[in-house]
Amino acid sequence: MRITFFAAKSYDRDSFNKIKENYPELELEYWEAELSPKTAAYVTDSEAVCAFVSSDVGGEVIKVLHDRGVKLILMRCAGFNNVDLDAATKYGIKVMRVPGYSPEAVAEHAMALAMAVNRHLHKAYVKVRENNFSLQGLVGVNFYGKTAGIIGTGRIGAAMARICHGFGMKVIAYDMYQNPDLDFVTYVDLDELLASSDLISLHCPLMDSTYHLINLETINKMKDGVILINTSRGGLVKTDDLIAGIREHKFFGVGLDVYEEETKNVFENHEDDILMHSTTARLLSFPNVIVTSHQGFFTEEALGAISETTLNNARAYIKGETAGTELN
Ligand code: NAI
């Protein structure tokens, strides 16, 4: 079976090529182009396409892929809010994903963002490089003894909870399902979490029910001087309201690995740089905000696990077996 990869970067090729010989039944074809109705129309002789979290896997694309003979969409990521699953089912296309590859990779990045905004590492780095060793403006707070509020205690939220526990923080969480492995965590309702946490980290998926979970109303319920971290999905936070909260000095710091505009395809591919626009760029103007470019998953271990699960998904599909990673 031939798989056409969309938005394939050099690191994707490297990690998939490393294990390719273990899957002689699969032929991998890498395209740099992102998936869109236009590029989907060029798919030829591929029963499967492999897409990413940034890909447009909406109804129009799915219809084109169906017309090109595609039967399988392999998402090389966990999130799938960019996939029109109803359309895929309607056109008889199976969608599979990589549900968990390295929760620690994302959780460690969430803590890296929290540490960086807390201790102003982004400012300290620039200052010292300019030969300015003054401590002015760099005071942070101890995480030890403070309260971490984790929203969503699945794989990544649980890893983040363990990290915060290791820092000596009191860990509280909000989730409709209590994770039995987290006996050190106290589950509370959302309002209590917002009101009690010094550090709030978002780890729930983006769904209708979680869209703009962080808005002016929920921001107003937070403690003054809270640190907010989002490594989950941009749509969980209403950016305009976040900017209003930052302006009112609600936050000690904000760390974002994901932003709303990712899902609206407003990125402009400019050679190898990805340029950002409008509201995300406005966020960058605040000195207590750190933005990274959706790199939470980006470790060697996670890339290895992603390629292995993706190719195992393709193999299971060929054999007609259930992999447990099917979305429809
Ligand atoms: P998971 O499915 O293991 O856990 C999600 C948890 O959120 C579950 O316990 C679920 O009950 C809970 N949840 C659902 N609705 C909720 C709500 N309204 N309020 C509170 N909790 C709620 O997912 P996992 O693997 O932990 O991933 C979490 C998210 O992280 C993904 O949905 C994805 O958006 C994001 N992610 C980000 C990456 C990055 O590179 N920054 C990489 C991978 C995932």
Tab-separated table of C-alpha atoms and ligand atoms in Angstrom:
chain	number	residue	atom	x	y	z
A	1	MET	CA	0.000	0.000	0.000
A	2	ARG	CA	1.310	3.434	-0.903
A	3	ILE	CA	0.903	6.223	1.664
A	4	THR	CA	1.175	9.840	0.547
A	5	PHE	CA	2.421	12.065	3.346
A	6	PHE	CA	1.312	15.686	3.381
A	7	ALA	CA	3.284	18.498	5.037
A	8	ALA	CA	6.241	16.126	5.396
A	9	LYS	CA	9.212	17.863	6.973
A	10	SER	CA	12.763	16.517	7.056
A	11	TYR	CA	12.268	15.291	10.632
A	12	ASP	CA	9.162	13.344	9.536
A	13	ARG	CA	11.110	11.645	6.743
A	14	ASP	CA	13.967	10.844	9.103
A	15	SER	CA	11.803	9.209	11.764
A	16	PHE	CA	9.626	7.262	9.292
A	17	ASN	CA	12.570	6.203	7.119
A	18	LYS	CA	14.366	4.867	10.211
A	19	ILE	CA	11.738	2.119	10.644
A	20	LYS	CA	10.442	1.803	7.068
A	21	GLU	CA	12.297	-1.458	6.365
A	22	ASN	CA	10.204	-3.179	9.039
A	23	TYR	CA	7.117	-2.545	6.906
A	24	PRO	CA	7.898	-3.994	3.452
A	25	GLU	CA	4.205	-3.897	2.525
A	26	LEU	CA	4.177	-0.075	2.737
A	27	GLU	CA	5.527	2.442	0.236
A	28	LEU	CA	5.999	5.935	1.657
A	29	GLU	CA	5.765	8.999	-0.555
A	30	TYR	CA	6.600	12.343	1.080
A	31	TRP	CA	5.104	15.600	-0.111
A	32	GLU	CA	6.054	18.934	1.367
A	33	ALA	CA	2.713	20.447	0.357
A	34	GLU	CA	0.030	20.814	3.013
A	35	LEU	CA	-3.244	18.966	2.494
A	36	SER	CA	-5.914	21.125	0.847
A	37	PRO	CA	-8.651	20.545	-1.748
A	38	LYS	CA	-6.127	21.602	-4.417
A	39	THR	CA	-3.248	19.344	-3.329
A	40	ALA	CA	-5.551	16.412	-2.537
A	41	ALA	CA	-6.492	16.388	-6.217
A	42	TYR	CA	-2.915	15.340	-7.115
A	43	VAL	CA	-3.028	12.108	-5.091
A	44	THR	CA	-2.507	9.186	-7.477
A	45	ASP	CA	-2.351	5.441	-6.744
A	46	SER	CA	-2.339	5.973	-2.988
A	47	GLU	CA	-4.862	4.113	-0.905
A	48	ALA	CA	-3.782	6.095	2.147
A	49	VAL	CA	-2.746	9.628	3.009
A	50	CYS	CA	-0.933	10.717	6.138
A	51	ALA	CA	-1.849	14.117	7.591
A	52	PHE	CA	-0.954	16.213	10.606
A	53	VAL	CA	-2.619	18.398	13.193
A	54	SER	CA	-2.217	21.472	10.955
A	55	SER	CA	-3.752	19.793	7.882
A	56	ASP	CA	-7.140	20.691	6.471
A	57	VAL	CA	-9.006	17.392	6.656
A	58	GLY	CA	-12.412	18.993	6.206
A	59	GLY	CA	-15.370	17.786	4.167
A	60	GLU	CA	-14.174	19.237	0.862
A	61	VAL	CA	-10.743	17.614	1.126
A	62	ILE	CA	-12.286	14.291	2.111
A	63	LYS	CA	-14.569	14.328	-0.914
A	64	VAL	CA	-11.577	14.974	-3.218
A	65	LEU	CA	-9.553	12.203	-1.525
A	66	HIS	CA	-12.468	9.826	-1.995
A	67	ASP	CA	-12.613	10.740	-5.706
A	68	ARG	CA	-8.851	9.953	-5.899
A	69	GLY	CA	-9.419	6.464	-4.434
A	70	VAL	CA	-8.184	7.104	-0.890
A	71	LYS	CA	-9.585	4.677	1.687
A	72	LEU	CA	-7.508	5.519	4.751
A	73	ILE	CA	-6.431	8.730	6.472
A	74	LEU	CA	-3.578	8.260	8.921
A	75	MET	CA	-3.324	11.166	11.341
A	76	ARG	CA	0.241	11.304	12.688
A	77	CYS	CA	-0.965	13.136	15.805
A	78	ALA	CA	-3.354	12.715	18.734
A	79	GLY	CA	-5.793	15.600	18.183
A	80	PHE	CA	-8.350	15.258	15.401
A	81	ASN	CA	-10.516	18.375	15.726
A	82	ASN	CA	-9.399	19.291	12.179
A	83	VAL	CA	-10.960	16.115	10.697
A	84	ASP	CA	-14.548	15.980	9.440
A	85	LEU	CA	-15.256	12.486	10.708
A	86	ASP	CA	-18.867	12.510	9.464
A	87	ALA	CA	-17.667	13.218	5.934
A	88	ALA	CA	-15.011	10.490	6.187
A	89	THR	CA	-17.617	7.970	7.329
A	90	LYS	CA	-20.000	9.074	4.589
A	91	TYR	CA	-17.328	8.440	1.934
A	92	GLY	CA	-16.217	5.144	3.500
A	93	ILE	CA	-12.785	6.461	4.499
A	94	LYS	CA	-11.296	5.060	7.701
A	95	VAL	CA	-9.478	7.576	9.928
A	96	MET	CA	-6.832	6.419	12.413
A	97	ARG	CA	-4.636	8.429	14.749
A	98	VAL	CA	-1.835	8.140	17.291
A	99	PRO	CA	-3.703	8.522	20.578
A	100	GLY	CA	-0.713	8.727	22.890
A	101	TYR	CA	2.934	8.783	21.929
A	102	SER	CA	4.748	10.583	24.672
A	103	PRO	CA	2.544	12.385	27.145
A	104	GLU	CA	5.682	13.343	29.047
A	105	ALA	CA	6.991	15.248	26.006
A	106	VAL	CA	4.010	17.627	26.088
A	107	ALA	CA	3.841	17.808	29.888
A	108	GLU	CA	7.547	18.611	30.154
A	109	HIS	CA	7.076	21.399	27.606
A	110	ALA	CA	4.113	22.734	29.589
A	111	MET	CA	6.326	22.895	32.684
A	112	ALA	CA	9.152	24.444	30.633
A	113	LEU	CA	6.769	27.240	29.590
A	114	ALA	CA	5.572	27.686	33.174
A	115	MET	CA	9.146	27.868	34.474
A	116	ALA	CA	10.217	30.232	31.701
A	117	VAL	CA	7.424	32.776	32.261
A	118	ASN	CA	7.764	32.485	36.020
A	119	ARG	CA	11.530	33.109	36.112
A	120	HIS	CA	11.501	35.393	33.037
A	121	LEU	CA	14.027	33.218	31.207
A	122	HIS	CA	13.128	34.809	27.873
A	123	LYS	CA	14.061	38.236	29.232
A	124	ALA	CA	17.088	37.019	31.210
A	125	TYR	CA	18.538	35.333	28.127
A	126	VAL	CA	18.380	38.512	26.058
A	127	LYS	CA	19.592	40.755	28.894
A	128	VAL	CA	22.713	38.740	29.654
A	129	ARG	CA	23.592	38.462	25.975
A	130	GLU	CA	23.559	42.248	25.913
A	131	ASN	CA	25.955	42.295	28.852
A	132	ASN	CA	23.213	43.472	31.224
A	133	PHE	CA	23.489	41.463	34.426
A	134	SER	CA	20.908	43.485	36.352
A	135	LEU	CA	18.145	41.514	38.105
A	136	GLN	CA	15.617	44.299	37.593
A	137	GLY	CA	12.255	42.881	36.472
A	138	LEU	CA	13.275	39.236	36.882
A	139	VAL	CA	11.712	38.318	40.219
A	140	GLY	CA	9.658	35.127	40.118
A	141	VAL	CA	7.789	32.969	42.635
A	142	ASN	CA	8.532	29.540	44.132
A	143	PHE	CA	6.358	26.796	42.682
A	144	TYR	CA	7.078	24.757	45.827
A	145	GLY	CA	4.051	24.959	48.123
A	146	LYS	CA	1.836	26.613	45.481
A	147	THR	CA	-1.296	25.130	43.903
A	148	ALA	CA	-1.303	23.678	40.388
A	149	GLY	CA	-4.699	23.326	38.716
A	150	ILE	CA	-4.800	20.754	35.915
A	151	ILE	CA	-7.787	20.881	33.558
A	152	GLY	CA	-8.080	17.424	31.981
A	153	THR	CA	-6.220	14.544	33.648
A	154	GLY	CA	-5.858	12.112	30.749
A	155	ARG	CA	-2.430	11.003	29.571
A	156	ILE	CA	-0.775	14.435	29.308
A	157	GLY	CA	-2.612	16.051	32.225
A	158	ALA	CA	-1.604	13.115	34.437
A	159	ALA	CA	2.047	13.528	33.409
A	160	MET	CA	1.824	17.260	34.192
A	161	ALA	CA	0.187	16.494	37.550
A	162	ARG	CA	3.105	14.170	38.414
A	163	ILE	CA	5.649	16.851	37.458
A	164	CYS	CA	3.868	19.482	39.583
A	165	HIS	CA	3.659	17.005	42.483
A	166	GLY	CA	7.412	16.451	42.120
A	167	PHE	CA	7.914	20.211	42.470
A	168	GLY	CA	6.195	20.048	45.855
A	169	MET	CA	3.026	21.722	44.613
A	170	LYS	CA	-0.458	20.950	45.846
A	171	VAL	CA	-2.191	19.497	42.793
A	172	ILE	CA	-5.905	19.971	42.153
A	173	ALA	CA	-7.725	18.980	38.972
A	174	TYR	CA	-10.954	19.290	37.048
A	175	ASP	CA	-12.134	16.448	34.810
A	176	MET	CA	-15.434	14.606	34.510
A	177	TYR	CA	-13.503	11.346	34.952
A	178	GLN	CA	-11.174	10.966	37.896
A	179	ASN	CA	-7.864	9.321	37.000
A	180	PRO	CA	-7.405	6.476	39.528
A	181	ASP	CA	-3.593	6.625	39.170
A	182	LEU	CA	-3.448	10.125	40.647
A	183	ASP	CA	-4.021	9.512	44.345
A	184	PHE	CA	-2.147	12.725	45.226
A	185	VAL	CA	-4.600	14.863	43.223
A	186	THR	CA	-7.728	16.474	44.676
A	187	TYR	CA	-10.562	16.770	42.155
A	188	VAL	CA	-12.595	19.966	42.423
A	189	ASP	CA	-15.159	21.731	40.253
A	190	LEU	CA	-13.978	24.178	37.606
A	191	ASP	CA	-14.845	27.294	39.608
A	192	GLU	CA	-12.849	26.094	42.611
A	193	LEU	CA	-9.896	25.204	40.403
A	194	LEU	CA	-9.951	28.653	38.797
A	195	ALA	CA	-10.199	30.409	42.155
A	196	SER	CA	-7.507	28.376	43.950
A	197	SER	CA	-4.741	27.753	41.417
A	198	ASP	CA	-1.467	29.635	41.121
A	199	LEU	CA	-0.644	27.709	37.955
A	200	ILE	CA	-3.374	26.563	35.559
A	201	SER	CA	-2.465	24.119	32.799
A	202	LEU	CA	-4.927	23.058	30.100
A	203	HIS	CA	-4.887	19.395	29.029
A	204	CYS	CA	-8.435	18.677	27.838
A	205	PRO	CA	-9.280	18.161	24.169
A	206	LEU	CA	-10.931	20.792	21.987
A	207	MET	CA	-14.600	19.931	21.565
A	208	ASP	CA	-17.826	21.936	21.349
A	209	SER	CA	-18.051	21.752	25.132
A	210	THR	CA	-14.500	23.022	25.718
A	211	TYR	CA	-14.343	25.664	22.967
A	212	HIS	CA	-13.379	28.993	24.605
A	213	LEU	CA	-13.350	27.379	28.049
A	214	ILE	CA	-11.011	30.191	29.017
A	215	ASN	CA	-12.940	33.417	28.420
A	216	LEU	CA	-13.504	36.682	30.248
A	217	GLU	CA	-15.896	35.051	32.724
A	218	THR	CA	-13.527	32.192	33.639
A	219	ILE	CA	-10.498	34.518	33.611
A	220	ASN	CA	-12.255	36.789	36.123
A	221	LYS	CA	-12.680	33.788	38.428
A	222	MET	CA	-8.917	33.167	38.492
A	223	LYS	CA	-6.560	34.411	41.188
A	224	ASP	CA	-4.713	37.608	40.398
A	225	GLY	CA	-1.147	36.795	39.386
A	226	VAL	CA	-1.982	33.330	38.047
A	227	ILE	CA	0.205	31.613	35.442
A	228	LEU	CA	-1.782	30.125	32.543
A	229	ILE	CA	-0.314	27.460	30.266
A	230	ASN	CA	-1.974	26.050	27.160
A	231	THR	CA	-0.275	23.170	25.354
A	232	SER	CA	-3.555	21.544	24.365
A	233	ARG	CA	-5.470	23.355	21.617
A	234	GLY	CA	-5.739	27.057	20.786
A	235	GLY	CA	-9.525	27.037	20.632
A	236	LEU	CA	-9.727	26.333	24.369
A	237	VAL	CA	-8.815	29.981	24.941
A	238	LYS	CA	-10.731	32.985	23.603
A	239	THR	CA	-7.728	35.033	22.520
A	240	ASP	CA	-9.376	38.456	22.641
A	241	ASP	CA	-10.485	37.791	26.221
A	242	LEU	CA	-7.016	36.535	27.132
A	243	ILE	CA	-5.543	39.765	25.774
A	244	ALA	CA	-8.069	41.762	27.828
A	245	GLY	CA	-7.048	39.778	30.941
A	246	ILE	CA	-3.343	40.339	30.249
A	247	ARG	CA	-4.017	44.067	29.840
A	248	GLU	CA	-5.740	44.110	33.237
A	249	HIS	CA	-2.606	42.488	34.745
A	250	LYS	CA	-4.531	39.355	35.719
A	251	PHE	CA	-1.665	37.044	34.800
A	252	PHE	CA	1.835	36.747	36.190
A	253	GLY	CA	2.627	35.005	32.948
A	254	VAL	CA	1.084	33.138	30.047
A	255	GLY	CA	2.735	30.298	28.116
A	256	LEU	CA	1.141	29.134	24.889
A	257	ASP	CA	2.258	26.306	22.637
A	258	VAL	CA	-1.024	26.455	20.703
A	259	TYR	CA	-3.207	29.336	19.497
A	260	GLU	CA	-6.570	29.769	17.910
A	261	GLU	CA	-5.263	30.774	14.520
A	262	GLU	CA	-3.640	27.396	13.914
A	263	THR	CA	-7.040	25.924	13.168
A	264	LYS	CA	-8.085	28.780	10.943
A	265	ASN	CA	-5.221	28.184	8.523
A	266	VAL	CA	-3.958	31.737	8.651
A	267	PHE	CA	-0.362	30.605	8.631
A	268	GLU	CA	1.586	31.665	5.648
A	269	ASN	CA	4.256	29.225	4.544
A	270	HIS	CA	7.238	31.307	3.688
A	271	GLU	CA	10.104	29.039	2.755
A	272	ASP	CA	10.860	27.273	6.024
A	273	ASP	CA	9.514	29.955	8.320
A	274	ILE	CA	5.964	29.976	9.526
A	275	LEU	CA	4.666	33.492	9.949
A	276	MET	CA	1.891	34.361	12.321
A	277	HIS	CA	-0.734	37.010	12.035
A	278	SER	CA	-3.163	39.205	13.889
A	279	THR	CA	-4.206	38.042	17.354
A	280	THR	CA	-1.260	35.707	17.941
A	281	ALA	CA	1.125	38.487	16.939
A	282	ARG	CA	-0.685	40.796	19.384
A	283	LEU	CA	-0.045	38.280	22.160
A	284	LEU	CA	3.670	38.401	21.390
A	285	SER	CA	3.762	42.085	22.216
A	286	PHE	CA	3.284	41.373	25.944
A	287	PRO	CA	6.496	40.870	27.923
A	288	ASN	CA	4.942	38.228	30.215
A	289	VAL	CA	3.764	35.999	27.376
A	290	ILE	CA	5.837	33.229	25.802
A	291	VAL	CA	4.599	31.573	22.630
A	292	THR	CA	6.121	28.455	21.078
A	293	SER	CA	5.099	26.957	17.774
A	294	HIS	CA	3.222	23.784	18.752
A	295	GLN	CA	6.396	21.968	19.687
A	296	GLY	CA	5.158	20.197	22.810
A	297	PHE	CA	5.251	16.807	21.094
A	298	PHE	CA	8.617	17.461	19.478
A	299	THR	CA	11.070	15.060	21.107
A	300	GLU	CA	12.973	12.161	19.586
A	301	GLU	CA	11.020	9.686	21.688
A	302	ALA	CA	7.677	11.118	20.601
A	303	LEU	CA	8.614	11.236	16.898
A	304	GLY	CA	9.736	7.598	17.071
A	305	ALA	CA	6.501	6.535	18.728
A	306	ILE	CA	4.418	8.525	16.216
A	307	SER	CA	6.026	6.859	13.201
A	308	GLU	CA	5.752	3.382	14.708
A	309	THR	CA	2.071	3.720	15.644
A	310	THR	CA	1.203	5.311	12.273
A	311	LEU	CA	2.770	2.458	10.310
A	312	ASN	CA	1.252	-0.119	12.679
A	313	ASN	CA	-2.112	1.545	11.989
A	314	ALA	CA	-1.588	1.093	8.240
A	315	ARG	CA	-0.595	-2.541	8.762
A	316	ALA	CA	-3.655	-3.234	10.929
A	317	TYR	CA	-5.875	-1.648	8.260
A	318	ILE	CA	-4.377	-3.864	5.520
A	319	LYS	CA	-4.890	-6.975	7.652
A	320	GLY	CA	-8.441	-5.914	8.510
A	321	GLU	CA	-7.511	-5.894	12.188
A	322	THR	CA	-8.681	-3.408	14.825
A	323	ALA	CA	-5.856	-1.282	16.216
A	324	GLY	CA	-7.899	0.606	18.801
A	325	THR	CA	-6.831	3.855	17.173
A	326	GLU	CA	-9.721	4.123	14.701
A	327	LEU	CA	-11.784	7.302	14.881
A	328	ASN	CA	-14.715	6.023	12.793
B	1	NAI	P1	-6.598	12.259	26.799
B	1	NAI	O1	-7.767	11.882	25.954
B	1	NAI	O2	-5.740	11.191	27.370
B	1	NAI	O3	-7.092	13.160	28.021
B	1	NAI	C1	-8.004	14.212	27.883
B	1	NAI	C2	-8.722	14.385	29.222
B	1	NAI	O4	-9.529	15.555	29.144
B	1	NAI	C3	-9.631	13.214	29.583
B	1	NAI	O5	-9.361	12.763	30.890
B	1	NAI	C4	-11.027	13.812	29.477
B	1	NAI	O6	-11.964	13.236	30.374
B	1	NAI	C5	-10.746	15.259	29.824
B	1	NAI	N1	-11.792	16.181	29.446
B	1	NAI	C6	-12.637	16.125	28.395
B	1	NAI	N2	-13.465	17.177	28.421
B	1	NAI	C7	-13.137	17.920	29.505
B	1	NAI	C8	-13.645	19.127	30.071
B	1	NAI	N3	-14.663	19.779	29.535
B	1	NAI	N4	-13.061	19.586	31.192
B	1	NAI	C9	-12.034	18.929	31.766
B	1	NAI	N5	-11.525	17.769	31.286
B	1	NAI	C10	-12.068	17.292	30.173
B	1	NAI	O7	-5.750	13.268	25.913
B	1	NAI	P2	-4.204	13.599	26.037
B	1	NAI	O8	-3.399	12.604	25.277
B	1	NAI	O9	-3.876	13.857	27.452
B	1	NAI	O10	-4.123	14.960	25.206
B	1	NAI	C11	-4.758	16.139	25.661
B	1	NAI	C12	-4.709	17.165	24.569
B	1	NAI	O11	-3.357	17.601	24.369
B	1	NAI	C13	-5.124	16.661	23.177
B	1	NAI	O12	-6.518	16.711	23.001
B	1	NAI	C14	-4.420	17.593	22.255
B	1	NAI	O13	-5.296	18.660	21.972
B	1	NAI	C15	-3.246	18.127	23.071
B	1	NAI	N6	-1.943	17.740	22.513
B	1	NAI	C16	-1.010	18.733	22.301
B	1	NAI	C17	0.225	18.422	21.772
B	1	NAI	C18	1.281	19.476	21.555
B	1	NAI	O14	2.272	19.209	20.844
B	1	NAI	N7	1.159	20.659	22.132
B	1	NAI	C19	0.555	17.046	21.384
B	1	NAI	C20	-0.465	16.078	21.708
B	1	NAI	C21	-1.672	16.431	22.227
